[in-house]
CSV table of C-alpha atoms and ligand atoms in Angstrom, one decimal:
chain,number,residue,atom,x,y,z
A,12,UNK,CA,-21.5,19.9,-61.9
A,13,UNK,CA,-22.0,23.3,-61.0
A,14,UNK,CA,-19.0,24.8,-60.0
A,15,UNK,CA,-18.8,26.4,-56.1
A,16,UNK,CA,-18.6,29.8,-55.9
A,17,UNK,CA,-18.9,32.0,-52.2
A,18,UNK,CA,-19.2,35.2,-53.7
A,19,UNK,CA,-21.9,36.9,-52.3
A,20,UNK,CA,-22.9,34.1,-49.9
A,21,UNK,CA,-23.9,34.0,-46.4
A,22,UNK,CA,-22.2,31.5,-44.1
A,23,UNK,CA,-24.5,30.1,-41.4
A,24,UNK,CA,-23.4,26.5,-40.6
A,25,UNK,CA,-21.9,23.3,-41.7
A,26,UNK,CA,-25.1,21.6,-41.5
A,27,UNK,CA,-26.0,23.8,-45.2
A,28,UNK,CA,-22.6,23.1,-46.8
A,29,UNK,CA,-21.4,19.7,-48.8
A,30,UNK,CA,-18.8,17.8,-48.6
A,31,UNK,CA,-17.5,19.1,-51.6
A,32,UNK,CA,-18.0,23.3,-50.1
A,33,UNK,CA,-16.6,22.4,-47.5
A,34,UNK,CA,-13.3,20.5,-49.1
A,35,UNK,CA,-13.5,23.7,-51.3
A,36,UNK,CA,-13.2,26.0,-48.4
A,37,UNK,CA,-10.1,24.0,-46.6
A,38,UNK,CA,-7.9,24.0,-49.4
A,39,UNK,CA,-8.5,27.5,-50.0
A,40,UNK,CA,-6.1,28.2,-46.6
A,41,UNK,CA,-2.9,27.5,-47.3
A,42,UNK,CA,-2.1,30.3,-49.3
A,43,UNK,CA,-3.5,32.7,-46.8
A,44,UNK,CA,-1.1,31.0,-43.7
A,45,UNK,CA,1.7,31.7,-46.0
A,46,UNK,CA,1.1,35.2,-45.7
A,47,UNK,CA,0.6,35.3,-42.1
A,48,UNK,CA,4.0,34.0,-41.5
A,49,UNK,CA,5.7,36.8,-43.6
A,50,UNK,CA,7.5,39.7,-42.1
A,51,UNK,CA,5.5,42.1,-43.3
A,52,UNK,CA,1.7,40.4,-42.6
A,53,UNK,CA,-0.6,42.6,-45.3
A,54,UNK,CA,-1.5,42.3,-48.9
A,55,UNK,CA,-4.3,44.2,-50.4
A,56,UNK,CA,-6.9,41.6,-51.8
A,57,UNK,CA,-9.9,43.4,-49.8
A,58,UNK,CA,-8.2,47.1,-49.8
A,59,UNK,CA,-11.8,49.4,-50.1
A,60,UNK,CA,-13.9,46.8,-48.2
A,61,UNK,CA,-15.9,47.3,-45.0
A,62,UNK,CA,-16.4,44.4,-42.5
A,63,UNK,CA,-18.2,45.0,-39.2
A,64,UNK,CA,-17.7,42.7,-36.5
A,65,UNK,CA,-21.0,42.5,-34.3
A,66,UNK,CA,-20.8,40.5,-31.3
A,67,UNK,CA,-23.4,40.1,-28.7
A,68,UNK,CA,-21.5,37.5,-26.6
A,69,UNK,CA,-17.8,37.9,-25.0
A,70,UNK,CA,-14.9,36.4,-27.4
A,71,UNK,CA,-11.3,36.9,-27.7
A,72,UNK,CA,-10.4,34.1,-30.5
A,73,UNK,CA,-12.9,35.0,-32.6
A,74,UNK,CA,-13.7,38.2,-32.8
A,75,UNK,CA,-9.9,39.4,-32.8
A,76,UNK,CA,-9.1,36.5,-35.4
A,77,UNK,CA,-11.9,38.1,-37.7
A,78,UNK,CA,-10.4,41.5,-37.3
A,79,UNK,CA,-6.7,40.0,-38.0
A,80,UNK,CA,-7.9,38.6,-40.9
A,81,UNK,CA,-9.5,41.2,-42.7
A,82,UNK,CA,-6.7,43.8,-41.6
A,83,UNK,CA,-4.4,41.5,-43.2
A,84,UNK,CA,-5.9,41.9,-45.9
A,85,UNK,CA,-6.2,45.6,-46.0
A,86,UNK,CA,-10.5,46.1,-45.0
A,87,UNK,CA,-11.5,48.2,-42.5
A,88,UNK,CA,-12.7,46.2,-40.0
A,89,UNK,CA,-15.1,47.8,-37.3
A,90,UNK,CA,-15.9,47.0,-34.2
A,91,UNK,CA,-19.7,47.3,-32.7
A,92,UNK,CA,-19.6,48.1,-29.5
A,93,UNK,CA,-23.2,46.3,-28.4
A,94,UNK,CA,-23.0,47.9,-25.3
A,95,UNK,CA,-22.1,51.2,-26.1
A,96,UNK,CA,-25.0,51.0,-28.9
A,97,UNK,CA,-28.2,52.5,-29.7
A,98,UNK,CA,-29.9,48.9,-29.0
A,99,UNK,CA,-29.7,50.3,-25.1
A,100,UNK,CA,-31.6,53.0,-26.1
A,101,UNK,CA,-34.6,50.6,-27.2
A,102,UNK,CA,-33.0,50.2,-31.2
A,103,UNK,CA,-34.4,46.7,-32.4
A,104,UNK,CA,-31.4,44.5,-33.8
A,105,UNK,CA,-33.7,44.1,-37.5
A,106,UNK,CA,-33.2,48.1,-37.4
A,107,UNK,CA,-29.2,48.5,-36.0
A,108,UNK,CA,-28.3,46.0,-39.2
A,109,UNK,CA,-30.4,47.8,-41.6
A,110,UNK,CA,-28.4,50.9,-40.2
A,111,UNK,CA,-24.8,49.0,-40.7
A,112,UNK,CA,-25.9,48.0,-43.6
A,113,UNK,CA,-27.2,52.0,-44.8
A,114,UNK,CA,-23.2,52.3,-44.2
A,115,UNK,CA,-22.4,50.7,-47.0
A,116,UNK,CA,-20.7,47.9,-45.5
A,117,UNK,CA,-20.0,44.5,-47.5
A,118,UNK,CA,-20.1,42.2,-44.8
A,119,UNK,CA,-21.6,41.4,-41.4
A,120,UNK,CA,-19.6,38.9,-38.9
A,121,UNK,CA,-22.5,37.8,-35.8
A,122,UNK,CA,-22.3,36.4,-32.7
A,123,UNK,CA,-25.3,36.0,-30.6
A,124,UNK,CA,-26.1,34.3,-27.8
A,125,UNK,CA,-29.7,33.4,-29.3
A,126,UNK,CA,-29.9,30.3,-31.7
A,127,UNK,CA,-30.9,31.7,-35.7
A,128,UNK,CA,-30.2,35.1,-35.0
A,129,UNK,CA,-27.3,35.4,-37.8
A,130,UNK,CA,-29.8,33.7,-40.1
A,131,UNK,CA,-32.5,36.2,-39.4
A,132,UNK,CA,-29.9,38.5,-40.6
A,133,UNK,CA,-29.4,37.0,-43.1
A,134,UNK,CA,-32.7,37.0,-44.5
A,135,UNK,CA,-33.0,40.9,-44.1
A,136,UNK,CA,-29.9,42.1,-45.6
A,137,UNK,CA,-28.6,42.3,-48.9
A,138,UNK,CA,-25.1,41.8,-47.6
A,139,UNK,CA,-23.1,38.7,-46.6
A,140,UNK,CA,-23.6,37.6,-42.8
A,141,UNK,CA,-20.9,35.3,-41.4
A,142,UNK,CA,-22.0,33.0,-37.9
A,143,UNK,CA,-19.2,33.7,-35.2
A,144,UNK,CA,-21.0,31.6,-33.3
A,145,UNK,CA,-25.1,31.5,-32.0
A,146,UNK,CA,-26.5,30.4,-29.0
A,147,UNK,CA,-25.9,26.4,-28.7
A,148,UNK,CA,-26.2,26.3,-32.1
A,149,UNK,CA,-23.7,26.4,-34.6
A,150,UNK,CA,-20.3,28.0,-34.8
A,151,UNK,CA,-18.7,27.2,-38.9
A,152,UNK,CA,-15.7,29.1,-38.7
A,153,UNK,CA,-14.4,27.0,-35.4
A,154,UNK,CA,-15.0,23.8,-37.5
A,155,UNK,CA,-13.7,24.8,-40.8
A,156,UNK,CA,-10.3,25.9,-38.4
A,157,UNK,CA,-10.8,22.6,-36.4
A,158,UNK,CA,-11.0,20.4,-39.7
A,159,UNK,CA,-7.5,22.4,-40.8
A,160,UNK,CA,-5.6,21.7,-38.3
A,161,UNK,CA,-6.4,17.8,-38.1
A,162,UNK,CA,-5.5,17.7,-41.5
A,163,UNK,CA,-2.5,19.5,-41.0
A,164,UNK,CA,-0.9,17.4,-38.4
A,165,UNK,CA,-2.5,13.9,-38.9
A,166,UNK,CA,-2.3,14.4,-43.0
A,167,UNK,CA,-6.4,13.2,-43.8
A,168,UNK,CA,-9.4,13.5,-42.4
A,169,UNK,CA,-11.2,10.6,-44.0
A,170,UNK,CA,-11.6,7.3,-41.6
A,171,UNK,CA,-10.2,9.3,-38.4
A,172,UNK,CA,-12.1,9.0,-35.5
A,173,UNK,CA,-12.8,11.8,-33.5
A,174,UNK,CA,-14.2,11.6,-29.3
A,175,UNK,CA,-15.4,15.3,-28.3
A,176,UNK,CA,-15.8,15.2,-24.7
A,177,UNK,CA,-17.5,17.6,-22.5
A,178,UNK,CA,-20.7,19.8,-22.4
A,179,UNK,CA,-22.5,18.4,-26.0
A,180,UNK,CA,-25.8,19.8,-25.0
A,181,UNK,CA,-24.8,23.2,-25.1
A,182,UNK,CA,-22.0,23.4,-27.9
A,183,UNK,CA,-22.4,24.7,-31.2
A,184,UNK,CA,-18.8,24.0,-31.5
A,185,UNK,CA,-19.8,20.5,-31.3
A,186,UNK,CA,-22.6,20.7,-33.3
A,187,UNK,CA,-21.0,21.7,-36.4
A,188,UNK,CA,-18.2,19.8,-36.2
A,189,UNK,CA,-20.5,17.1,-36.0
A,190,UNK,CA,-22.1,18.3,-39.5
A,191,UNK,CA,-18.5,18.7,-40.9
A,192,UNK,CA,-17.1,15.9,-39.7
A,193,UNK,CA,-19.6,13.1,-40.9
A,194,UNK,CA,-19.6,15.0,-44.1
A,195,UNK,CA,-16.2,14.4,-44.5
A,196,UNK,CA,-16.5,10.8,-44.1
A,197,UNK,CA,-14.6,11.1,-39.8
A,198,UNK,CA,-16.1,9.0,-37.4
A,199,UNK,CA,-17.9,10.3,-34.6
A,200,UNK,CA,-17.9,9.4,-30.8
A,201,UNK,CA,-19.4,12.0,-28.1
A,202,UNK,CA,-18.3,11.5,-24.4
A,203,UNK,CA,-20.2,13.2,-21.6
A,204,UNK,CA,-22.5,12.9,-18.7
A,205,UNK,CA,-25.9,12.0,-19.1
A,206,UNK,CA,-26.9,15.6,-18.5
A,207,UNK,CA,-25.0,16.8,-21.5
A,208,UNK,CA,-25.6,14.1,-23.6
A,209,UNK,CA,-28.8,15.8,-25.8
A,210,UNK,CA,-31.6,12.3,-26.7
A,211,UNK,CA,-31.0,11.4,-30.8
A,212,UNK,CA,-27.4,12.3,-31.0
A,213,UNK,CA,-27.0,8.8,-33.1
A,214,UNK,CA,-29.1,10.1,-35.8
A,215,UNK,CA,-26.2,12.4,-36.2
A,216,UNK,CA,-24.1,9.6,-37.2
A,217,UNK,CA,-21.9,9.2,-33.9
A,218,UNK,CA,-21.4,6.9,-31.2
A,219,UNK,CA,-22.4,8.0,-27.6
A,220,UNK,CA,-20.4,7.5,-24.3
A,221,UNK,CA,-20.4,8.1,-20.8
A,222,UNK,CA,-17.5,6.5,-20.6
A,223,UNK,CA,-13.9,8.6,-21.1
A,224,UNK,CA,-11.6,5.9,-20.3
A,225,UNK,CA,-13.3,3.7,-22.7
A,226,UNK,CA,-14.1,6.0,-25.3
A,227,UNK,CA,-10.6,7.4,-26.0
A,228,UNK,CA,-9.1,4.2,-26.4
A,229,UNK,CA,-8.5,4.2,-30.3
A,230,UNK,CA,-9.0,7.9,-30.8
A,231,UNK,CA,-7.0,10.3,-33.3
A,232,UNK,CA,-7.9,13.1,-32.3
A,233,UNK,CA,-9.6,13.9,-28.5
A,234,UNK,CA,-11.0,17.4,-28.6
A,235,UNK,CA,-12.5,18.6,-25.2
A,236,UNK,CA,-15.0,21.2,-24.7
A,237,UNK,CA,-15.3,24.1,-22.4
A,238,UNK,CA,-18.6,23.4,-19.8
A,239,UNK,CA,-20.8,26.5,-20.7
A,240,UNK,CA,-22.1,27.4,-17.6
A,241,UNK,CA,-23.8,30.6,-19.0
A,242,UNK,CA,-26.1,28.5,-20.9
A,243,UNK,CA,-26.8,26.2,-18.0
A,244,UNK,CA,-30.3,26.4,-16.4
A,245,UNK,CA,-30.2,24.1,-13.8
A,246,UNK,CA,-27.2,22.3,-11.9
A,247,UNK,CA,-25.9,19.2,-14.7
A,248,UNK,CA,-22.8,17.7,-12.5
A,249,UNK,CA,-22.8,17.1,-9.1
A,250,UNK,CA,-19.4,19.6,-8.4
A,251,UNK,CA,-16.4,20.9,-10.3
A,252,UNK,CA,-14.2,18.0,-8.5
A,253,UNK,CA,-16.7,15.0,-9.4
A,254,UNK,CA,-17.0,16.6,-12.7
A,255,UNK,CA,-13.4,17.0,-13.3
A,256,UNK,CA,-12.6,13.5,-12.0
A,257,UNK,CA,-14.9,11.4,-14.8
A,258,UNK,CA,-13.9,14.4,-17.8
A,259,UNK,CA,-11.1,16.1,-17.4
A,260,UNK,CA,-8.4,15.2,-20.1
A,261,UNK,CA,-5.5,14.2,-17.8
A,262,UNK,CA,-1.8,13.2,-19.0
A,263,UNK,CA,-3.1,9.2,-17.3
A,264,UNK,CA,-6.2,9.6,-19.3
A,265,UNK,CA,-4.2,10.3,-22.4
A,266,UNK,CA,-2.2,7.1,-22.6
A,267,UNK,CA,-4.9,5.0,-23.1
A,268,UNK,CA,-5.3,6.6,-26.7
A,269,UNK,CA,-3.4,6.1,-29.3
A,270,UNK,CA,0.5,7.4,-29.4
A,271,UNK,CA,0.0,9.4,-31.9
A,272,UNK,CA,-2.9,11.4,-31.0
A,273,UNK,CA,-4.0,15.0,-31.5
A,274,UNK,CA,-5.8,17.1,-28.6
A,275,UNK,CA,-7.7,20.3,-29.3
A,276,UNK,CA,-10.0,22.5,-27.5
A,277,UNK,CA,-11.7,25.8,-29.1
A,278,UNK,CA,-11.2,28.1,-26.2
A,279,UNK,CA,-11.4,29.6,-23.4
A,280,UNK,CA,-9.7,26.4,-21.7
A,281,UNK,CA,-10.6,25.8,-18.0
A,282,UNK,CA,-7.6,24.2,-16.6
A,283,UNK,CA,-7.8,21.3,-14.2
A,284,UNK,CA,-11.6,21.1,-15.2
A,285,UNK,CA,-11.9,20.0,-18.5
A,286,UNK,CA,-8.1,19.9,-19.1
A,287,UNK,CA,-4.6,19.4,-17.2
A,288,UNK,CA,-2.4,21.8,-17.4
A,289,UNK,CA,0.4,19.5,-18.9
A,290,UNK,CA,-1.9,18.0,-21.5
A,291,UNK,CA,-3.1,21.5,-22.6
A,292,UNK,CA,0.6,22.8,-23.1
A,293,UNK,CA,1.9,19.0,-23.6
A,294,UNK,CA,3.6,17.8,-27.2
A,295,UNK,CA,-0.1,16.3,-28.4
A,296,UNK,CA,-1.8,19.8,-28.2
A,297,UNK,CA,-2.2,22.2,-30.8
A,298,UNK,CA,-4.7,24.0,-29.6
A,299,UNK,CA,-2.5,27.2,-29.7
A,300,UNK,CA,-2.1,26.1,-33.7
A,301,UNK,CA,-5.9,25.9,-34.0
A,302,UNK,CA,-5.7,29.5,-32.9
A,303,UNK,CA,-3.2,30.5,-35.7
A,304,UNK,CA,-4.6,28.3,-38.3
A,305,UNK,CA,-8.4,30.4,-37.4
A,306,UNK,CA,-6.8,33.6,-38.8
A,307,UNK,CA,-5.7,31.8,-42.1
A,308,UNK,CA,-9.0,29.6,-41.8
A,309,UNK,CA,-10.9,33.4,-42.4
A,310,UNK,CA,-9.0,35.0,-44.5
A,311,UNK,CA,-9.5,32.6,-46.7
A,312,UNK,CA,-13.6,32.8,-46.2
A,313,UNK,CA,-13.7,36.4,-46.2
A,314,UNK,CA,-11.4,36.3,-49.7
A,315,UNK,CA,-14.1,34.0,-51.4
A,316,UNK,CA,-17.0,35.7,-50.3
A,317,UNK,CA,-16.5,38.9,-50.8
A,318,UNK,CA,-15.1,38.6,-54.4
A,319,UNK,CA,-12.2,35.7,-54.9
A,320,UNK,CA,-12.4,32.4,-56.6
B,423,LIG,N1,-13.6,29.2,-29.5
B,423,LIG,C1,-14.0,30.5,-29.1
B,423,LIG,O1,-14.7,30.4,-30.3
B,423,LIG,O2,-13.6,31.5,-28.7
B,423,LIG,P1,-13.9,33.0,-28.0
B,423,LIG,O3,-15.4,32.6,-27.5
B,423,LIG,O4,-13.4,33.3,-27.6
B,423,LIG,O5,-14.5,33.8,-29.4
């Protein structure tokens, strides 16, 4: 069996990873979580390495989390301001990436509204590229932090039932999680209005439902998803009130799930639309724990890609 080694590799999606590779990444996280719990949250591990964050879409959690992760390991992290870059003067994305690589940077973190852009850059460039979210396609580091959080809270992943609720069709978080969760032996159920459930979902090995009250019943984990209005070319539900009536996770709805159910949301959350405030802030919620774990997961990933083993 070939030893798993992420040095110099891209991370573009969970579809490309084996179960063993996902397990390897998750098992690497705990020591990095410990670093973030210290009084002095800094180790010299990546001193001398340069990481560039290239975000073409808004982000609070992912961009900041990569920046903190790199800085906690003493890397230099540069956030390229896309709005004021020379793209506005007509420079192509490829030329921009080539110029960044020519400055001897060691790794590129890319978020783009078009699916496949991180993959395209990874083909051009000789430095590793991490996909920080491409259109409605994949968001692999979000899936890793979700899996890590579930395992931390529930003790294991295998045979757990996860319910993903909301805008499945436009969710890169849902796609990455479905690929990863199925590979790790989890049961996955998706739920949302028919207009938000793309055809062929069953081929990914998931159960499909439009009845939230029924689908939630034996779930170990309920992951609520944001409605991706920016990706909707047409109206997918009659009104926010009607959407909330059927698909908002309220305290009353949550009582139908297992007593020890875990509530997740990748953020940003729309309180009152996808999730009621008392649920988002309640005891079952691990939403902020996901954010905390995101830093540790990204530290582990940067470490493994930039030279560790
Ligand atoms: N979960 C997530 O990707 O959040 P941001 O869009 O704020 O990065």
